[in-house]
mmCIF file of C-alpha atoms and ligand atoms in Angstrom:
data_model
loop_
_atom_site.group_PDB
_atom_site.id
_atom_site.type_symbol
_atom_site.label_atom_id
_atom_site.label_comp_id
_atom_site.label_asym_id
_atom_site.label_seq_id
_atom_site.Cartn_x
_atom_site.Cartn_y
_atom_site.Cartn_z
ATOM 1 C CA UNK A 1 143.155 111.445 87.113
ATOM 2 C CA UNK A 2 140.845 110.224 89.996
ATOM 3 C CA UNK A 3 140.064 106.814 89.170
ATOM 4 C CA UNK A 4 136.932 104.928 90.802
ATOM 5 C CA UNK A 5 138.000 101.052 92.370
ATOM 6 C CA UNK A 6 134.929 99.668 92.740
ATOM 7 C CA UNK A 7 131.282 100.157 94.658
ATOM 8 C CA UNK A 8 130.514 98.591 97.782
ATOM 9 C CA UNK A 9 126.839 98.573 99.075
ATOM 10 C CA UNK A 10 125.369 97.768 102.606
ATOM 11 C CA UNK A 11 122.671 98.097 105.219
ATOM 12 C CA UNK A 12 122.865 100.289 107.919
ATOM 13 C CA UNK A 13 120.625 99.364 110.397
ATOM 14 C CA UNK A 14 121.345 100.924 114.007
ATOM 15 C CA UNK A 15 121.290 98.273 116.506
ATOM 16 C CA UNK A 16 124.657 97.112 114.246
ATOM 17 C CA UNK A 17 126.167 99.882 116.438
ATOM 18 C CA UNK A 18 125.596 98.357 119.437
ATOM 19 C CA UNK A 19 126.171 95.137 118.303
ATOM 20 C CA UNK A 20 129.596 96.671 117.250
ATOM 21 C CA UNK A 21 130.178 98.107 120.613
ATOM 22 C CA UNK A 22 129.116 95.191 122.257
ATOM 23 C CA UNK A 23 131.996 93.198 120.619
ATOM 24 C CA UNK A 24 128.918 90.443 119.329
ATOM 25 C CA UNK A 25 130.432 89.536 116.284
ATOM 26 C CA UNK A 26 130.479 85.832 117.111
ATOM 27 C CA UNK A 27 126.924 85.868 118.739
ATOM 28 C CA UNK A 28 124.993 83.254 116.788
ATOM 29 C CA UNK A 29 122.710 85.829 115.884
ATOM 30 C CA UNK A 30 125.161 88.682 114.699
ATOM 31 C CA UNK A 31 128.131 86.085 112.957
ATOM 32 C CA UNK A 32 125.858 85.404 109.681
ATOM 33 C CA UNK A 33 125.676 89.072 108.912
ATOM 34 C CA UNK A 34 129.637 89.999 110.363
ATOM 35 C CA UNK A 35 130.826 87.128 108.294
ATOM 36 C CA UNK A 36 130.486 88.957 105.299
ATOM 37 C CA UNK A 37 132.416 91.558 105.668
ATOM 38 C CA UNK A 38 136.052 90.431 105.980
ATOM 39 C CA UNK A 39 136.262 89.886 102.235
ATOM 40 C CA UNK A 40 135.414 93.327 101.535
ATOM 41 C CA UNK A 41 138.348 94.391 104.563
ATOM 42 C CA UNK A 42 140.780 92.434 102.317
ATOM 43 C CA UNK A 43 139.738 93.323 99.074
ATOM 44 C CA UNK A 44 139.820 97.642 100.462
ATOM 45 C CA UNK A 45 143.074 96.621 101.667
ATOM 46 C CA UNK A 46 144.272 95.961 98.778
ATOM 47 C CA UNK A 47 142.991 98.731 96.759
ATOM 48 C CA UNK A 48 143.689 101.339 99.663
ATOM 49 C CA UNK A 49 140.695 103.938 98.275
ATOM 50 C CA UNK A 50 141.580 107.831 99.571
ATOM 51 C CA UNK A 51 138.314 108.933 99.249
ATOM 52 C CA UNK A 52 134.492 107.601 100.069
ATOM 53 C CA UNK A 53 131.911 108.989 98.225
ATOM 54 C CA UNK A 54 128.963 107.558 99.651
ATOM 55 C CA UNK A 55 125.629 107.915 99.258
ATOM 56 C CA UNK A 56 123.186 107.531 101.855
ATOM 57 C CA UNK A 57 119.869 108.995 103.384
ATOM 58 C CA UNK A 58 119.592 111.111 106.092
ATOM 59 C CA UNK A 59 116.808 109.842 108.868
ATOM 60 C CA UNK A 60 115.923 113.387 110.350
ATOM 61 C CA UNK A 61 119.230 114.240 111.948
ATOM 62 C CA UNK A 62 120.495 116.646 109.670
ATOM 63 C CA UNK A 63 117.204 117.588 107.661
ATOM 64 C CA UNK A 64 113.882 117.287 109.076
ATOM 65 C CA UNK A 65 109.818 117.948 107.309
ATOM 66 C CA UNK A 66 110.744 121.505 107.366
ATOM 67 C CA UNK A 67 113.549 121.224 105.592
ATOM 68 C CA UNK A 68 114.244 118.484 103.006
ATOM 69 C CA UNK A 69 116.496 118.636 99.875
ATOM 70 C CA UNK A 70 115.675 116.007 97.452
ATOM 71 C CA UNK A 71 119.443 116.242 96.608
ATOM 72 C CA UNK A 72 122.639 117.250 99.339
ATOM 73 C CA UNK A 73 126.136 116.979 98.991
ATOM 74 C CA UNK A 74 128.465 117.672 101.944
ATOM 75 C CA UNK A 75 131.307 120.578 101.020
ATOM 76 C CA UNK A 76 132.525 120.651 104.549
ATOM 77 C CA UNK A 77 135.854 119.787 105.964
ATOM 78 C CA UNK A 78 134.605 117.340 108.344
ATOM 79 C CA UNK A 79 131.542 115.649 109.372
ATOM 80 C CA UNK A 80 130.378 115.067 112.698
ATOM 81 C CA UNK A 81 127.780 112.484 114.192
ATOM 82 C CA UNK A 82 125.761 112.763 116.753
ATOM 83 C CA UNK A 83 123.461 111.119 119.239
ATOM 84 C CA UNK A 84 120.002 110.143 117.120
ATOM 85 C CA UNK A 85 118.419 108.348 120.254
ATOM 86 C CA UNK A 86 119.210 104.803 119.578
ATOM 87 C CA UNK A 87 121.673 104.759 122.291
ATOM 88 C CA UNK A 88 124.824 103.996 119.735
ATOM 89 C CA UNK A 89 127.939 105.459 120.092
ATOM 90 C CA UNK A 90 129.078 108.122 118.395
ATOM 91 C CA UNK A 91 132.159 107.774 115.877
ATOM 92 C CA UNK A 92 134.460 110.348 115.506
ATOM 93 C CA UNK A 93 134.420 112.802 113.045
ATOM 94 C CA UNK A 94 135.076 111.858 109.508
ATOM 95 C CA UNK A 95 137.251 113.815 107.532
ATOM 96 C CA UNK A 96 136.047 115.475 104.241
ATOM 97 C CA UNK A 97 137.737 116.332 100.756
ATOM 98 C CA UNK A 98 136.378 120.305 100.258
ATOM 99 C CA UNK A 99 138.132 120.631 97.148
ATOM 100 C CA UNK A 100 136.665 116.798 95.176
ATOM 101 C CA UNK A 101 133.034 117.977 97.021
ATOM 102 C CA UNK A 102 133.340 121.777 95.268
ATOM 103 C CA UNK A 103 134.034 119.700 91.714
ATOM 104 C CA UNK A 104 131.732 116.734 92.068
ATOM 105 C CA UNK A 105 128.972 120.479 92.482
ATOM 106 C CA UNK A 106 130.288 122.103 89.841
ATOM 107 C CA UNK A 107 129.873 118.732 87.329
ATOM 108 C CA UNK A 108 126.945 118.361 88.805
ATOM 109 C CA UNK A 109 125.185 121.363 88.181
ATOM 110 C CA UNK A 110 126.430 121.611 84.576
ATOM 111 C CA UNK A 111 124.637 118.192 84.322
ATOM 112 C CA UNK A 112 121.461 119.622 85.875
ATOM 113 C CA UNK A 113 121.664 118.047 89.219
ATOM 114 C CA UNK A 114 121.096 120.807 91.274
ATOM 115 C CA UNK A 115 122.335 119.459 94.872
ATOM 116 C CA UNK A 116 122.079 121.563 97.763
ATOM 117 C CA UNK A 117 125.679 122.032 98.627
ATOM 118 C CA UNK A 118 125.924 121.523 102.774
ATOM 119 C CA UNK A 119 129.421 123.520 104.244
ATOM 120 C CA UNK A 120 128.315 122.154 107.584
ATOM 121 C CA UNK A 121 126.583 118.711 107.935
ATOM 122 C CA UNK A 122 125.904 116.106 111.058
ATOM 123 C CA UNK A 123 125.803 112.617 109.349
ATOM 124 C CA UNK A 124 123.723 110.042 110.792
ATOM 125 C CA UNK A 125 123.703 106.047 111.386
ATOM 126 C CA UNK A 126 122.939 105.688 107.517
ATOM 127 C CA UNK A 127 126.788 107.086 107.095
ATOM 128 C CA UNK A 128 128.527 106.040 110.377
ATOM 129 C CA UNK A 129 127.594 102.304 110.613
ATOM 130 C CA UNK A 130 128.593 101.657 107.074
ATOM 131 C CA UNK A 131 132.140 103.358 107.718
ATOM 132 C CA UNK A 132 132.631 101.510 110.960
ATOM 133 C CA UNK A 133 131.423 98.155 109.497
ATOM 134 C CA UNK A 134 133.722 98.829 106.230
ATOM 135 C CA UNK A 135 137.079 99.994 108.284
ATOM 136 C CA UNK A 136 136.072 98.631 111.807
ATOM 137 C CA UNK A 137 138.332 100.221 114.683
ATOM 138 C CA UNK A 138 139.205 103.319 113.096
ATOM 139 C CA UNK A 139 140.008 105.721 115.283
ATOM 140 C CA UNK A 140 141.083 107.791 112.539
ATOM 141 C CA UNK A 141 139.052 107.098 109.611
ATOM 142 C CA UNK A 142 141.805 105.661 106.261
ATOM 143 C CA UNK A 143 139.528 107.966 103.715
ATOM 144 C CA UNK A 144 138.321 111.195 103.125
ATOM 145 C CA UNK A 145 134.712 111.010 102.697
ATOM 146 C CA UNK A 146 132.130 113.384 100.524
ATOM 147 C CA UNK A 147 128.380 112.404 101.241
ATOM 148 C CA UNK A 148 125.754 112.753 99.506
ATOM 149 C CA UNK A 149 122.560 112.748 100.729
ATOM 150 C CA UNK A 150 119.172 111.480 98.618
ATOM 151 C CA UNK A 151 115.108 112.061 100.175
ATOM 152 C CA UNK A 152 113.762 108.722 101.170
ATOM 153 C CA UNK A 153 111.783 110.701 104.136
ATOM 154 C CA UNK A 154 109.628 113.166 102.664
ATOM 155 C CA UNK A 155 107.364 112.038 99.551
ATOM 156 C CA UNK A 156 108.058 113.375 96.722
ATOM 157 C CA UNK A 157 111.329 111.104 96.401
ATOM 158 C CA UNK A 158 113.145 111.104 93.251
ATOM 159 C CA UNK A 159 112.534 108.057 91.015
ATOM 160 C CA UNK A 160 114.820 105.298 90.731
ATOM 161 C CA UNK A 161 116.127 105.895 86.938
ATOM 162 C CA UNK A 162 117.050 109.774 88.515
ATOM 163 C CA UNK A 163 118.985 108.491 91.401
ATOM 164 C CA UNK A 164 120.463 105.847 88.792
ATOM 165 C CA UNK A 165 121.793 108.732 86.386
ATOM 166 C CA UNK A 166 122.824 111.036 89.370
ATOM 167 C CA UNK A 167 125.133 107.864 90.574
ATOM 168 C CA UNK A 168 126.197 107.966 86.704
ATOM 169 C CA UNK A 169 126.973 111.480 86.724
ATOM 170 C CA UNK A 170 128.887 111.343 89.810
ATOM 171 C CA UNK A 171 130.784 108.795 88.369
ATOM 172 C CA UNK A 172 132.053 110.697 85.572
ATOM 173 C CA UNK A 173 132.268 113.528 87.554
ATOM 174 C CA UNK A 174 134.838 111.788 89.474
ATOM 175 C CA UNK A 175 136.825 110.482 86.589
ATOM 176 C CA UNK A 176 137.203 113.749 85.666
ATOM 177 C CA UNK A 177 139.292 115.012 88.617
ATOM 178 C CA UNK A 178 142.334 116.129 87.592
ATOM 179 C CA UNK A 179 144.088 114.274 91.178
ATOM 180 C CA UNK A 180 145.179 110.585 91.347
ATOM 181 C CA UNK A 181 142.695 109.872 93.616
ATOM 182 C CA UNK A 182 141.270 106.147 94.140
ATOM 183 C CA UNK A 183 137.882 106.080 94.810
ATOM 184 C CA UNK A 184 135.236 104.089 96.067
ATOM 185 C CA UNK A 185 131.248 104.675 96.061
ATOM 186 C CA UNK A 186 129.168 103.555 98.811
ATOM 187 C CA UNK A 187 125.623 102.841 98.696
ATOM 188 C CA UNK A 188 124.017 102.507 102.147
ATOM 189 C CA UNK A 189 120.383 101.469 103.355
ATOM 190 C CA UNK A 190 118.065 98.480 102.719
ATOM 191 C CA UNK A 191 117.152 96.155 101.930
ATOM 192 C CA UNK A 192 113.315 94.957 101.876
ATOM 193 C CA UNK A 193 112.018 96.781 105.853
ATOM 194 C CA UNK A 194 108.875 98.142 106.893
ATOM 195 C CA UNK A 195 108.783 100.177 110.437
ATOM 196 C CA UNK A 196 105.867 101.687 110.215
ATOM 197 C CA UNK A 197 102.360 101.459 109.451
ATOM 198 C CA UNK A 198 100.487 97.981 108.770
ATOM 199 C CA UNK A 199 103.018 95.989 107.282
ATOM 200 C CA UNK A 200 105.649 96.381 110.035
ATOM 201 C CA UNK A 201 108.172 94.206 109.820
ATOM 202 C CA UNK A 202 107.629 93.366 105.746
ATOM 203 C CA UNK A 203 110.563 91.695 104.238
ATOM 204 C CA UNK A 204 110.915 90.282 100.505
ATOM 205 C CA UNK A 205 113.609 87.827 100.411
ATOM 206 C CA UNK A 206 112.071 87.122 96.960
ATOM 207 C CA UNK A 207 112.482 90.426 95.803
ATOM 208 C CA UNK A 208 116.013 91.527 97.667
ATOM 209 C CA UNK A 209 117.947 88.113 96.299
ATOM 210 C CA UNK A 210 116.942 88.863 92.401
ATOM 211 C CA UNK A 211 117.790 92.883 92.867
ATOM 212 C CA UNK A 212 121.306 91.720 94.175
ATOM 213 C CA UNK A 213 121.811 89.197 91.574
ATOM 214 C CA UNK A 214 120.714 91.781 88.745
ATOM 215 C CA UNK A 215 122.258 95.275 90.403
ATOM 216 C CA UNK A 216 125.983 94.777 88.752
ATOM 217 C CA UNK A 217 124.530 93.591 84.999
ATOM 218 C CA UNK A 218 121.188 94.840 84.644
ATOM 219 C CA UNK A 219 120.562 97.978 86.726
ATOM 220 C CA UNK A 220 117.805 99.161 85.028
ATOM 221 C CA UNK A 221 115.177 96.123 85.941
ATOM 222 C CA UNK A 222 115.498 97.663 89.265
ATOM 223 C CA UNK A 223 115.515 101.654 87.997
ATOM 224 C CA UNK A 224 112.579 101.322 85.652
ATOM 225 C CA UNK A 225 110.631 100.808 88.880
ATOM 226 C CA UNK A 226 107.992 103.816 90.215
ATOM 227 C CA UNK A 227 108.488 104.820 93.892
ATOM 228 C CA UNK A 228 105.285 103.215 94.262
ATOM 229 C CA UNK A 229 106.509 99.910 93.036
ATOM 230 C CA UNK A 230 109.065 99.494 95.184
ATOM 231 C CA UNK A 231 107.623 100.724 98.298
ATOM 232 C CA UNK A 232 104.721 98.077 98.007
ATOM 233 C CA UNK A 233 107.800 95.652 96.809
ATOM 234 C CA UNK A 234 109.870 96.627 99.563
ATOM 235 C CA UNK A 235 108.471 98.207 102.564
ATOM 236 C CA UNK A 236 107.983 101.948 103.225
ATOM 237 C CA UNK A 237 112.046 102.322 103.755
ATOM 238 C CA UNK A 238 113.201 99.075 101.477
ATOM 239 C CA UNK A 239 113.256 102.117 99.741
ATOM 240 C CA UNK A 240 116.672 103.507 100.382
ATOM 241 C CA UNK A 241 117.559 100.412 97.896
ATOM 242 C CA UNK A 242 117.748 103.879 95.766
ATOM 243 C CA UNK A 243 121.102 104.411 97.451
ATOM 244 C CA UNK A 244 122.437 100.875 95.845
ATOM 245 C CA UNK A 245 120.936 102.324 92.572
ATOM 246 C CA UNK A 246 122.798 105.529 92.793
ATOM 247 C CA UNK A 247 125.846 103.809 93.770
ATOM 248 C CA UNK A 248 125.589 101.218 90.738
ATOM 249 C CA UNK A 249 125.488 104.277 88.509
ATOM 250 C CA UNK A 250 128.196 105.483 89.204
ATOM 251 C CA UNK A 251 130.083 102.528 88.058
ATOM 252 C CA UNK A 252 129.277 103.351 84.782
ATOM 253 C CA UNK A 253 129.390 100.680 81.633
ATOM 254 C CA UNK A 254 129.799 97.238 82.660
ATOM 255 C CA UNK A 255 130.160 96.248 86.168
ATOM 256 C CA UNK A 256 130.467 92.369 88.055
ATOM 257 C CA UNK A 257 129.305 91.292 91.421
ATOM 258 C CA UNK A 258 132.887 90.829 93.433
ATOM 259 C CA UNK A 259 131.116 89.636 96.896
ATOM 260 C CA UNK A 260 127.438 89.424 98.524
ATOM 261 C CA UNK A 261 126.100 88.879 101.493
ATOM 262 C CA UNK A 262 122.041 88.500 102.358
ATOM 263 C CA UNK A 263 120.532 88.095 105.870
ATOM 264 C CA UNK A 264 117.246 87.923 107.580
ATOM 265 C CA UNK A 265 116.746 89.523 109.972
ATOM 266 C CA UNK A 266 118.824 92.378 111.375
ATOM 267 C CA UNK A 267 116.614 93.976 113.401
ATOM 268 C CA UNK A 268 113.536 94.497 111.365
ATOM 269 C CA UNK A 269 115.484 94.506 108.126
ATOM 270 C CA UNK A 270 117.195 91.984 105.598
ATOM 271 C CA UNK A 271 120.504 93.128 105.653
ATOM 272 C CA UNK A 272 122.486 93.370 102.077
ATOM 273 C CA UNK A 273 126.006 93.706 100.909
ATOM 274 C CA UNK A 274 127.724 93.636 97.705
ATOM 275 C CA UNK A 275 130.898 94.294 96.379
ATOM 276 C CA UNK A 276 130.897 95.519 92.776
ATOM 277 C CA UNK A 277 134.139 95.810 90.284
ATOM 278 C CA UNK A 278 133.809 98.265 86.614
ATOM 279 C CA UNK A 279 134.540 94.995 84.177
ATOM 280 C CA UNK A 280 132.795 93.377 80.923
ATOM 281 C CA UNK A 281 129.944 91.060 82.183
HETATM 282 C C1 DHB G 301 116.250 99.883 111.057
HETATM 283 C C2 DHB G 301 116.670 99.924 109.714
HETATM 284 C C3 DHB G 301 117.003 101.147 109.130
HETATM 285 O O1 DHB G 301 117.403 101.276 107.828
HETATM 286 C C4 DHB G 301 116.986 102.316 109.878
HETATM 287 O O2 DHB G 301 117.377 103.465 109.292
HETATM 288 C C5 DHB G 301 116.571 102.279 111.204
HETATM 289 C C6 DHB G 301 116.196 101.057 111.788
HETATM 290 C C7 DHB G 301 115.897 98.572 111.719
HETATM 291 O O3 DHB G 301 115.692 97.553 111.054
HETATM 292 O O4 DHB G 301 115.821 98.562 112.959
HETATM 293 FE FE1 FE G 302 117.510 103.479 107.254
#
């Protein structure tokens, strides 16, 4: 049976891209935030995962106002990038897992989370900048990955207790795949950042540091939260912290912080990562 090795959440701010590119890992302003990730290289080199599901938010590459499923899961066998205008490079194309994607809808739906199922998807910085900060230098990616997508564009989002229990039901949709597959969920976006609008630049250190240190034990402080809430908590797209809440839930039971990392700032973002392990508190 598929078998899920632990959750790994993280930002996935652009300019990381270039900064990537650029080689700046030891650039006093880039090595605080780089420095967190070798622990989480070791520890997925250790538990060599096959698969990625990962959730994450499309910014307008793949779905736009016209268009904009609250819900999307990618059934395709591969996903491209492509260029969004903030001058990154591409990655190549990550390979998918049709036949886990065509279960994980199936479970789905019989648990009443209608996704919209996506044979063909572009995937955007919110999916490519975690991967390449998670298995940097791949030329050919070490997983299969399955996306899945939720609103954080386009009000009405979903609350945080329903992206919670669709990262639970993923979860057990998962562990009920018949292959030995070793998984790991991925939870991308955040934290506290405000582009937009009056409070530009907002970040809530106070906020972020006691959502990390609750996420693994308590997840539902955070879930029992209205949009509202946590937009005026954490800036107009802090809230893709609903991707870490997804991600949590699919965990399942009882779940312990591994590794963290916090930063301010990245850009105009304080940038988040934690590494999360299924085990009694
Ligand atoms: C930034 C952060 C994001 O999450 C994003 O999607 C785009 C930009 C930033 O801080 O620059
Ligand atoms: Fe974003």
């Amino acid at each position: 049976m598929a078998r899920i090795v632990g959750a790994i959440t993280t930002s996935h701010i652009p300019a990381i891209g270039k900064a990537i590119a650029r080689n700046l890992h030891e650039d006093p302003y880039w090595k605080p935030f780089f420095d967190g990730y070798p622990p989480v290289h070791r520890w997925l080199a250790q538990v060599q995962p096959d698969v990625a599901v990962v959730f994450y938010n499309d910014h307008g590459l793949n779905f736009f106002l016209d268009r904009m499923p609250t819900f999307a899961i990618g059934a395709a066998p591969e996903y491209r990038n492509a260029d969004e205008g903030w001058g990154i490079p591409t990655v190549p194309p990550l390979p998918g897992d049709q036949p886990l994607s065509w279960h994980l809808i199936e479970r789905l739906v019989g648990e009443e989370f209608d996704l919209t199922t996506c044979q063909e998807m572009l995937v955007d910085h919110a999916l490519t900048i975690p991967m390449a900060l998670l298995w940097p230098g791949s030329g050919a990616w070490p997983v299969r990955t399955v996306p899945i997508c939720i609103n954080t564009v386009q009000h009405p989002l979903p609350s945080a207790m329903r992206c919670y229990k669709l990262g639970q039901a993923v979860g057990r949709a998962i562990e009920a795949y018949p292959e030995d597959l070793r998984v790991v969920v991925i939870g991308t976006g955040g934290l506290s950042h405000q582009l937009d609008g009056e409070r530009a630049g907002f970040i809530n250190k106070a906020f972020d540091v006691e959502f990390m240190q609750r996420l693994a034990g308590d997840p539902l402080w955070a879930a029992r939260y209205s949009i509202a809430e946590l937009v005026e908590l954490t800036g107009t797209q802090g809230i893709e912290l609903l991707m870490w809440l997804a991600a949590r839930g699919a965990l399942g039971g009882e779940a312990a912080t591994v590794h963290s990392n916090y930063h301010i700032p990245i850009s105009n973002t304080a940038a988040g990562l934690m590494l999360m392990e299924r085990r009694a508190a």
